[in-house]
Amino acid sequence: MIIGVIGLGTVGFGTVDILTKEKERLEKTIGEEVVVKYGCALEDVNLPDGIIYTQDYHEVINDEDVDVVVELIGGTTIAKKIILDALNKKKHVVTANKALIAHDAKELFTAARENGVNLYYEASVGGGIPVVVPAKEDLVANNINKIEGILNGTTNFILTLMERDNLDFEEALKIAQNLGYVEANAALDLDGYDAAHKIYILTMNAFGTFFDFDKIKCTGIRNVTKKDMDYAKKLGYRIKLIAMSKKLENGLGIDVSPTLVPMSEIVGNVMDAYNVVEITCDYLENVLFYGKGAGRYVTASAVVADIIKTAKKDVWTHDYDYTENVYPITSSKYYVRSEQPLNLNYDEYYSFGEDHIYITDEVELKDLEDALKDTPATYFKVRS
Amino acid sequence: MIIGVIGLGTVGFGTVDILTKEKERLEKTIGEEVVVKYGCALEDVNLPDGIIYTQDYHEVINDEDVDVVVELIGGTTIAKKIILDALNKKKHVVTANKALIAHDAKELFTAARENGVNLYYEASVGGGIPVVVPAKEDLVANNINKIEGILNGTTNFILTLMERDNLDFEEALKIAQNLGYVEANAALDLDGYDAAHKIYILTMNAFGTFFDFDKIKCTGIRNVTKKDMDYAKKLGYRIKLIAMSKKLENGLGIDVSPTLVPMSEIVGNVMDAYNVVEITCDYLENVLFYGKGAGRYVTASAVVADIIKTAKKDVWTHDYDYTENVYPITSSKYYVRSEQPLNLNYDEYYSFGEDHIYITDEVELKDLEDALKDTPATYFKVRS
């Protein structure tokens, strides 16, 4: 196969590097040549010998020899044009672009199908953890009921720092920023949109449906305080940014929100920049995938696997319906903290100094908010 | 695709059941018919309407309409003949038969290759957890350094019972046997051979090599006492039956042995009949798969996924070398318990009543055994 890589930032460079170093072994695995013909980027990059450097992506896409176009520039404008152009030229496309897929999945997969080629996007969720394809293909027997995940490594790193080094949110954020862990548009990480892009992709495949990305209710970690984190820990929980989707009676439930997760569960022990995805389904019951969610070679590992997979004739369709029935998941147990005693149905109650802490019964958010309407209180979901 | 299922025990029946109930959805996923034409078994089974029941597997294999033969009778004699016959008739084969693959992988994959068909075996390891194919295909970019797993649900269930219900090995074994969790040949579970079959399969793919199954050193759980389990717990560990393979300087290290695993690690928190596989590699660093390792529908979930995958033209080879350089993994930290103080280099030392407990430095087993040659002592590996 002849490959053109468009976008030579962290992941793009890692991809070219792996394809160069592992060329011989990869070729043996699939019994055909694996050749990177082009590296395309606006900035000047030092490419390995034999790879053509170009600043013009048309040169890559118009080359009839190229079988696979790898889009790693990100964003939803030029990247979209590149991918559609490549598909329309009957090239397979590999991308890590979660935002684009979350917004334009239907259009992209339709273009792939009409051109008889495939769009691969394993690297868009969970860095190098194999989860997109396994959840789709290896779980194909199953009707999936629920997906829960820690899908954004940056916020998990910040929450870990807050707990371990006894920092408040702003202090931990500064450290993460200094390490280059936070996206230029910090809202993507901190307000949960990056996690939402990823849960969109998993949900689309698991439930076989497209839907409007903007229907995902996102609550990020800006309001997670050290105080609540400490109380949670005393009660046996950690606060994690959980992206969740599940079947509801009236449709599809999906949201991203800070959630207390029991420390007795694996998900409650996922620290630093690690990601986890837990899937609950009928035949297989539950299955969990865990690993590093980001990093040059971590993500490039998934990109390379997708590139190699284009050698197979793929038959899996994305022939999904479109649904309007998408809602936040509002029925939950909640952690509630208030300086006043509250009139709530609860599983657990604690009094710490001036603070009253409740773990409620499973309740509708609306009913909880009604109960709290006259009382200042802080609350988060609790995983049950 | 037209399917013949040979073997209608627990997993075989579950497979037919899923293929029947999920037919419409599966057909939509891959855009072709999914038809079970035959169910073959010696015992009489109540099959869904429209499936031909036969006691003669030749009827299945000789039918030119059949594309996929599913072998679920187990064992290494008739099952081998069925698989080879089916491959030679140019049928794809799906199996959960770990013992057979661990013993005859080279012969089976060669037959598949020569006939231009594929042999699928995801269900042979980890029940329904997607791990065989992900470790091979999704991790293809990586050079794998180490695989560690809890691969036998029965022994993990027994160890969990011993810890949670304060039972000794024999008591816990009896409960597991009464629940039907223990293989008819109990040595497969208790002496580690089942786990060894599974680590063989993962290792073969990860390291791209065949080797003699009998070179895997197996130590089971019969010598794990409640006493050592309790001490381990005081020190922050649980004893787990760990199947491991790793690159050694002089070849491939592989063995199955009871091992102290820190409770701070995910692997140390895998309880009951759950399985886990953790893979350490260069680009992706580490990745972990977790889920139920057995059960009618759990394993059938993986069989069905493999059946559906035969619709793809597969290009992945098992064109592996054969190596003689296979050894037990003898360099480790060890837990040592003795009634006499010992002269060992240790990380940790504890004295509990009459017992002296050491967690040694990393040491060669031979050197440890030399040090203990005049002193009665019990020892297990410690995961580090």
CSV table of N, CA and C in Angstrom, one decimal, chain A residues 16-120:
chain,number,residue,atom,x,y,z
A,16,VAL,N,4.6,8.5,10.9
A,16,VAL,CA,5.7,8.3,9.8
A,16,VAL,C,6.9,7.6,10.4
A,17,ASP,N,7.2,7.9,11.7
A,17,ASP,CA,8.3,7.3,12.3
A,17,ASP,C,8.1,5.8,12.5
A,18,ILE,N,6.9,5.4,13.0
A,18,ILE,CA,6.6,4.0,13.2
A,18,ILE,C,6.6,3.3,11.9
A,19,LEU,N,6.0,3.9,10.9
A,19,LEU,CA,5.9,3.2,9.6
A,19,LEU,C,7.3,3.0,9.0
A,20,THR,N,8.2,3.9,9.3
A,20,THR,CA,9.5,3.8,8.8
A,20,THR,C,10.3,2.7,9.5
A,21,LYS,N,10.3,2.8,10.8
A,21,LYS,CA,11.1,1.9,11.7
A,21,LYS,C,10.5,0.4,11.6
A,22,GLU,N,9.2,0.2,11.5
A,22,GLU,CA,8.6,-1.1,11.6
A,22,GLU,C,8.2,-1.6,10.2
A,23,LYS,N,8.7,-1.0,9.1
A,23,LYS,CA,8.3,-1.3,7.8
A,23,LYS,C,8.4,-2.8,7.5
A,24,GLU,N,9.5,-3.4,7.7
A,24,GLU,CA,9.7,-4.8,7.4
A,24,GLU,C,8.8,-5.7,8.1
A,25,ARG,N,8.6,-5.5,9.4
A,25,ARG,CA,7.7,-6.4,10.1
A,25,ARG,C,6.3,-6.2,9.7
A,26,LEU,N,5.9,-5.0,9.5
A,26,LEU,CA,4.5,-4.7,9.0
A,26,LEU,C,4.2,-5.4,7.7
A,27,GLU,N,5.2,-5.3,6.8
A,27,GLU,CA,5.0,-5.9,5.5
A,27,GLU,C,4.9,-7.4,5.5
A,28,LYS,N,5.6,-8.0,6.5
A,28,LYS,CA,5.5,-9.4,6.6
A,28,LYS,C,4.1,-9.8,7.2
A,29,THR,N,3.6,-9.0,8.0
A,29,THR,CA,2.3,-9.3,8.7
A,29,THR,C,1.2,-9.4,7.7
A,30,ILE,N,1.2,-8.5,6.7
A,30,ILE,CA,0.1,-8.5,5.8
A,30,ILE,C,0.5,-8.9,4.4
A,31,GLY,N,1.7,-9.2,4.2
A,31,GLY,CA,2.1,-9.8,2.9
A,31,GLY,C,2.1,-8.8,1.7
A,32,GLU,N,2.2,-7.5,2.1
A,32,GLU,CA,2.3,-6.5,1.0
A,32,GLU,C,3.2,-5.3,1.4
A,33,GLU,N,3.7,-4.6,0.4
A,33,GLU,CA,4.5,-3.4,0.7
A,33,GLU,C,3.8,-2.3,1.5
A,34,VAL,N,4.5,-1.7,2.4
A,34,VAL,CA,4.0,-0.6,3.2
A,34,VAL,C,4.9,0.6,2.9
A,35,VAL,N,4.5,1.6,2.1
A,35,VAL,CA,5.3,2.7,1.7
A,35,VAL,C,4.7,4.0,2.0
A,36,VAL,N,5.4,4.8,2.7
A,36,VAL,CA,4.9,6.2,2.9
A,36,VAL,C,5.5,7.0,1.7
A,37,LYS,N,4.7,7.5,0.9
A,37,LYS,CA,5.2,8.3,-0.3
A,37,LYS,C,5.2,9.7,0.0
A,38,TYR,N,4.2,10.3,0.7
A,38,TYR,CA,4.2,11.7,1.0
A,38,TYR,C,4.1,12.0,2.5
A,39,GLY,N,4.7,13.1,2.9
A,39,GLY,CA,4.4,13.8,4.1
A,39,GLY,C,4.0,15.2,3.8
A,40,CYS,N,2.8,15.6,4.2
A,40,CYS,CA,2.3,16.9,3.8
A,40,CYS,C,2.1,17.8,5.0
A,41,ALA,N,2.6,19.0,5.1
A,41,ALA,CA,2.4,19.9,6.2
A,41,ALA,C,2.8,21.3,5.7
A,42,LEU,N,2.3,22.3,6.4
A,42,LEU,CA,2.6,23.7,6.1
A,42,LEU,C,4.0,24.0,6.7
A,43,GLU,N,4.3,23.5,7.9
A,43,GLU,CA,5.6,23.7,8.5
A,43,GLU,C,6.6,22.8,7.9
A,44,ASP,N,7.8,23.2,7.9
A,44,ASP,CA,8.9,22.3,7.4
A,44,ASP,C,9.2,21.2,8.4
A,45,VAL,N,9.4,20.0,7.9
A,45,VAL,CA,9.6,18.9,8.8
A,45,VAL,C,10.7,18.0,8.2
A,46,ASN,N,11.5,17.5,9.1
A,46,ASN,CA,12.6,16.6,8.7
A,46,ASN,C,12.1,15.2,8.5
A,47,LEU,N,11.8,14.8,7.3
A,47,LEU,CA,11.2,13.5,7.0
A,47,LEU,C,12.3,12.5,6.7
A,48,PRO,N,12.1,11.2,7.0
A,48,PRO,CA,13.0,10.2,6.6
A,48,PRO,C,13.3,10.2,5.1
A,49,ASP,N,14.4,9.7,4.7
A,49,ASP,CA,14.8,9.6,3.2
A,49,ASP,C,13.7,8.9,2.4
A,50,GLY,N,13.4,9.4,1.2
A,50,GLY,CA,12.6,8.7,0.3
A,50,GLY,C,11.1,9.2,0.4
A,51,ILE,N,10.8,10.0,1.4
A,51,ILE,CA,9.4,10.5,1.5
A,51,ILE,C,9.3,11.9,0.9
A,52,ILE,N,8.4,12.1,0.0
A,52,ILE,CA,8.3,13.4,-0.6
A,52,ILE,C,7.6,14.3,0.3
A,53,TYR,N,8.2,15.5,0.5
A,53,TYR,CA,7.6,16.5,1.3
A,53,TYR,C,6.8,17.5,0.4
A,54,THR,N,5.6,17.8,0.8
A,54,THR,CA,4.8,18.8,0.1
A,54,THR,C,4.0,19.6,1.0
A,55,GLN,N,3.7,20.8,0.6
A,55,GLN,CA,2.8,21.7,1.4
A,55,GLN,C,1.4,21.6,0.8
A,56,ASP,N,1.3,21.0,-0.4
A,56,ASP,CA,0.0,21.0,-1.1
A,56,ASP,C,-0.7,19.6,-1.0
A,57,TYR,N,-1.7,19.6,-0.2
A,57,TYR,CA,-2.4,18.2,0.0
A,57,TYR,C,-3.0,17.7,-1.3
A,58,HIS,N,-3.3,18.6,-2.3
A,58,HIS,CA,-3.8,18.1,-3.6
A,58,HIS,C,-2.8,17.1,-4.3
A,59,GLU,N,-1.5,17.4,-4.1
A,59,GLU,CA,-0.5,16.6,-4.7
A,59,GLU,C,-0.6,15.1,-4.2
A,60,VAL,N,-1.0,15.0,-2.9
A,60,VAL,CA,-1.1,13.7,-2.3
A,60,VAL,C,-2.4,13.0,-2.9
A,61,ILE,N,-3.5,13.7,-2.8
A,61,ILE,CA,-4.8,13.2,-3.1
A,61,ILE,C,-4.9,12.9,-4.6
A,62,ASN,N,-4.2,13.7,-5.4
A,62,ASN,CA,-4.3,13.5,-6.9
A,62,ASN,C,-3.4,12.4,-7.4
A,63,ASP,N,-2.5,11.9,-6.6
A,63,ASP,CA,-1.6,10.9,-7.0
A,63,ASP,C,-2.3,9.5,-7.1
A,64,GLU,N,-2.4,9.0,-8.3
A,64,GLU,CA,-3.2,7.8,-8.4
A,64,GLU,C,-2.6,6.6,-7.7
A,65,ASP,N,-1.3,6.7,-7.4
A,65,ASP,CA,-0.6,5.6,-6.7
A,65,ASP,C,-1.0,5.5,-5.2
A,66,VAL,N,-1.5,6.6,-4.7
A,66,VAL,CA,-1.8,6.6,-3.2
A,66,VAL,C,-3.1,5.8,-2.9
A,67,ASP,N,-3.0,4.8,-2.0
A,67,ASP,CA,-4.1,4.0,-1.6
A,67,ASP,C,-4.8,4.6,-0.4
A,68,VAL,N,-3.9,5.1,0.5
A,68,VAL,CA,-4.4,5.5,1.8
A,68,VAL,C,-4.0,6.9,2.2
A,69,VAL,N,-5.0,7.8,2.5
A,69,VAL,CA,-4.7,9.1,2.9
A,69,VAL,C,-4.9,9.2,4.4
A,70,VAL,N,-3.9,9.7,5.1
A,70,VAL,CA,-3.9,9.8,6.6
A,70,VAL,C,-4.1,11.3,7.0
A,71,GLU,N,-5.2,11.6,7.5
A,71,GLU,CA,-5.5,13.0,7.9
A,71,GLU,C,-5.2,13.3,9.3
A,72,LEU,N,-4.2,14.1,9.6
A,72,LEU,CA,-3.9,14.3,11.0
A,72,LEU,C,-3.6,15.8,11.3
A,73,ILE,N,-4.4,16.6,10.6
A,73,ILE,CA,-4.2,18.1,10.9
A,73,ILE,C,-5.3,18.5,11.9
A,74,GLY,N,-6.3,17.8,12.1
A,74,GLY,CA,-7.4,18.1,13.1
A,74,GLY,C,-8.2,19.3,12.6
A,75,GLY,N,-9.2,19.6,13.5
A,75,GLY,CA,-10.2,20.7,13.1
A,75,GLY,C,-11.3,20.2,12.2
A,76,THR,N,-12.2,21.0,11.9
A,76,THR,CA,-13.4,20.6,11.2
A,76,THR,C,-13.6,21.3,9.9
A,77,THR,N,-12.6,22.1,9.5
A,77,THR,CA,-12.9,22.8,8.2
A,77,THR,C,-12.0,22.2,7.1
A,78,ILE,N,-10.7,22.5,7.0
A,78,ILE,CA,-9.8,22.0,6.0
A,78,ILE,C,-9.8,20.5,6.1
A,79,ALA,N,-9.7,20.0,7.3
A,79,ALA,CA,-9.6,18.5,7.5
A,79,ALA,C,-10.8,17.8,6.8
A,80,LYS,N,-12.0,18.4,6.9
A,80,LYS,CA,-13.2,17.8,6.3
A,80,LYS,C,-13.0,17.8,4.8
A,81,LYS,N,-12.6,18.9,4.3
A,81,LYS,CA,-12.4,19.0,2.8
A,81,LYS,C,-11.4,18.0,2.3
A,82,ILE,N,-10.3,17.8,3.1
A,82,ILE,CA,-9.3,16.9,2.7
A,82,ILE,C,-9.9,15.4,2.7
A,83,ILE,N,-10.6,15.1,3.7
A,83,ILE,CA,-11.1,13.8,3.8
A,83,ILE,C,-12.1,13.5,2.7
A,84,LEU,N,-13.0,14.4,2.5
A,84,LEU,CA,-14.0,14.2,1.4
A,84,LEU,C,-13.4,14.1,0.1
A,85,ASP,N,-12.4,15.0,-0.2
A,85,ASP,CA,-11.7,14.9,-1.5
A,85,ASP,C,-11.0,13.6,-1.6
A,86,ALA,N,-10.4,13.1,-0.6
A,86,ALA,CA,-9.7,11.8,-0.6
A,86,ALA,C,-10.6,10.7,-0.9
A,87,LEU,N,-11.7,10.7,-0.2
A,87,LEU,CA,-12.7,9.6,-0.4
A,87,LEU,C,-13.3,9.7,-1.8
A,88,ASN,N,-13.5,10.9,-2.3
A,88,ASN,CA,-14.1,11.0,-3.6
A,88,ASN,C,-13.1,10.6,-4.7
A,89,LYS,N,-11.8,10.6,-4.3
A,89,LYS,CA,-10.8,10.0,-5.2
A,89,LYS,C,-10.6,8.5,-5.0
A,90,LYS,N,-11.5,8.0,-4.2
A,90,LYS,CA,-11.4,6.5,-3.9
A,90,LYS,C,-10.2,6.0,-3.2
A,91,LYS,N,-9.7,6.9,-2.3
A,91,LYS,CA,-8.7,6.5,-1.3
A,91,LYS,C,-9.3,6.1,0.0
A,92,HIS,N,-8.8,5.1,0.6
A,92,HIS,CA,-9.1,4.9,2.0
A,92,HIS,C,-8.6,6.1,2.9
A,93,VAL,N,-9.3,6.4,3.9
A,93,VAL,CA,-8.8,7.5,4.8
A,93,VAL,C,-8.7,7.0,6.2
A,94,VAL,N,-7.6,7.4,6.9
A,94,VAL,CA,-7.4,7.1,8.3
A,94,VAL,C,-7.3,8.5,9.0
A,95,THR,N,-8.0,8.6,10.1
A,95,THR,CA,-8.0,9.9,10.8
A,95,THR,C,-8.1,9.7,12.3
A,96,ALA,N,-7.6,10.7,13.1
A,96,ALA,CA,-7.7,10.7,14.5
A,96,ALA,C,-8.7,11.8,14.9
A,97,ASN,N,-9.4,12.3,13.9
A,97,ASN,CA,-10.2,13.6,14.1
A,97,ASN,C,-11.5,13.4,14.8
A,98,LYS,N,-11.5,13.3,16.1
A,98,LYS,CA,-12.8,13.0,16.8
A,98,LYS,C,-13.8,14.1,16.6
A,99,ALA,N,-13.4,15.4,16.6
A,99,ALA,CA,-14.4,16.5,16.5
A,99,ALA,C,-15.1,16.4,15.2
A,100,LEU,N,-14.4,16.1,14.2
A,100,LEU,CA,-15.0,16.1,12.8
A,100,LEU,C,-16.0,14.9,12.7
A,101,ILE,N,-15.6,13.8,13.2
A,101,ILE,CA,-16.5,12.6,13.1
A,101,ILE,C,-17.7,12.9,14.0
A,102,ALA,N,-17.5,13.4,15.1
A,102,ALA,CA,-18.7,13.7,16.0
A,102,ALA,C,-19.7,14.7,15.4
A,103,HIS,N,-19.2,15.6,14.5
A,103,HIS,CA,-20.1,16.5,13.9
A,103,HIS,C,-20.6,16.1,12.6
A,104,ASP,N,-19.8,15.4,11.8
A,104,ASP,CA,-20.1,15.1,10.4
A,104,ASP,C,-20.1,13.6,10.0
A,105,ALA,N,-20.3,12.8,11.0
A,105,ALA,CA,-20.2,11.3,10.7
A,105,ALA,C,-21.0,10.9,9.5
A,106,LYS,N,-22.2,11.3,9.5
A,106,LYS,CA,-23.1,10.8,8.4
A,106,LYS,C,-22.6,11.1,7.1
A,107,GLU,N,-22.2,12.4,6.9
A,107,GLU,CA,-21.7,12.9,5.6
A,107,GLU,C,-20.5,12.1,5.2
A,108,LEU,N,-19.6,11.9,6.2
A,108,LEU,CA,-18.3,11.3,5.9
A,108,LEU,C,-18.5,9.8,5.5
A,109,PHE,N,-19.3,9.1,6.3
A,109,PHE,CA,-19.4,7.7,6.0
A,109,PHE,C,-20.2,7.4,4.7
A,110,THR,N,-21.1,8.3,4.5
A,110,THR,CA,-21.9,8.2,3.2
A,110,THR,C,-20.9,8.4,2.0
A,111,ALA,N,-20.0,9.4,2.1
A,111,ALA,CA,-19.1,9.6,1.0
A,111,ALA,C,-18.2,8.3,0.9
A,112,ALA,N,-17.8,7.8,2.0
A,112,ALA,CA,-16.9,6.6,1.9
A,112,ALA,C,-17.7,5.4,1.2
A,113,ARG,N,-18.9,5.2,1.6
A,113,ARG,CA,-19.7,4.2,1.1
A,113,ARG,C,-19.9,4.3,-0.5
A,114,GLU,N,-20.2,5.6,-0.8
A,114,GLU,CA,-20.5,5.8,-2.2
A,114,GLU,C,-19.3,5.6,-3.1
A,115,ASN,N,-18.1,5.8,-2.5
A,115,ASN,CA,-16.9,5.6,-3.3
A,115,ASN,C,-16.3,4.2,-3.1
A,116,GLY,N,-16.9,3.4,-2.3
A,116,GLY,CA,-16.4,2.0,-2.1
A,116,GLY,C,-15.1,1.9,-1.4
A,117,VAL,N,-14.9,2.9,-0.6
A,117,VAL,CA,-13.7,2.9,0.3
A,117,VAL,C,-14.1,3.0,1.7
A,118,ASN,N,-13.1,3.0,2.6
A,118,ASN,CA,-13.4,3.0,4.1
A,118,ASN,C,-12.7,4.2,4.8
A,119,LEU,N,-13.4,4.6,5.8
A,119,LEU,CA,-12.9,5.7,6.7
A,119,LEU,C,-12.6,5.0,8.1
A,120,TYR,N,-11.3,5.1,8.5
A,120,TYR,CA,-10.9,4.4,9.7
A,120,TYR,C,-10.6,5.5,10.8
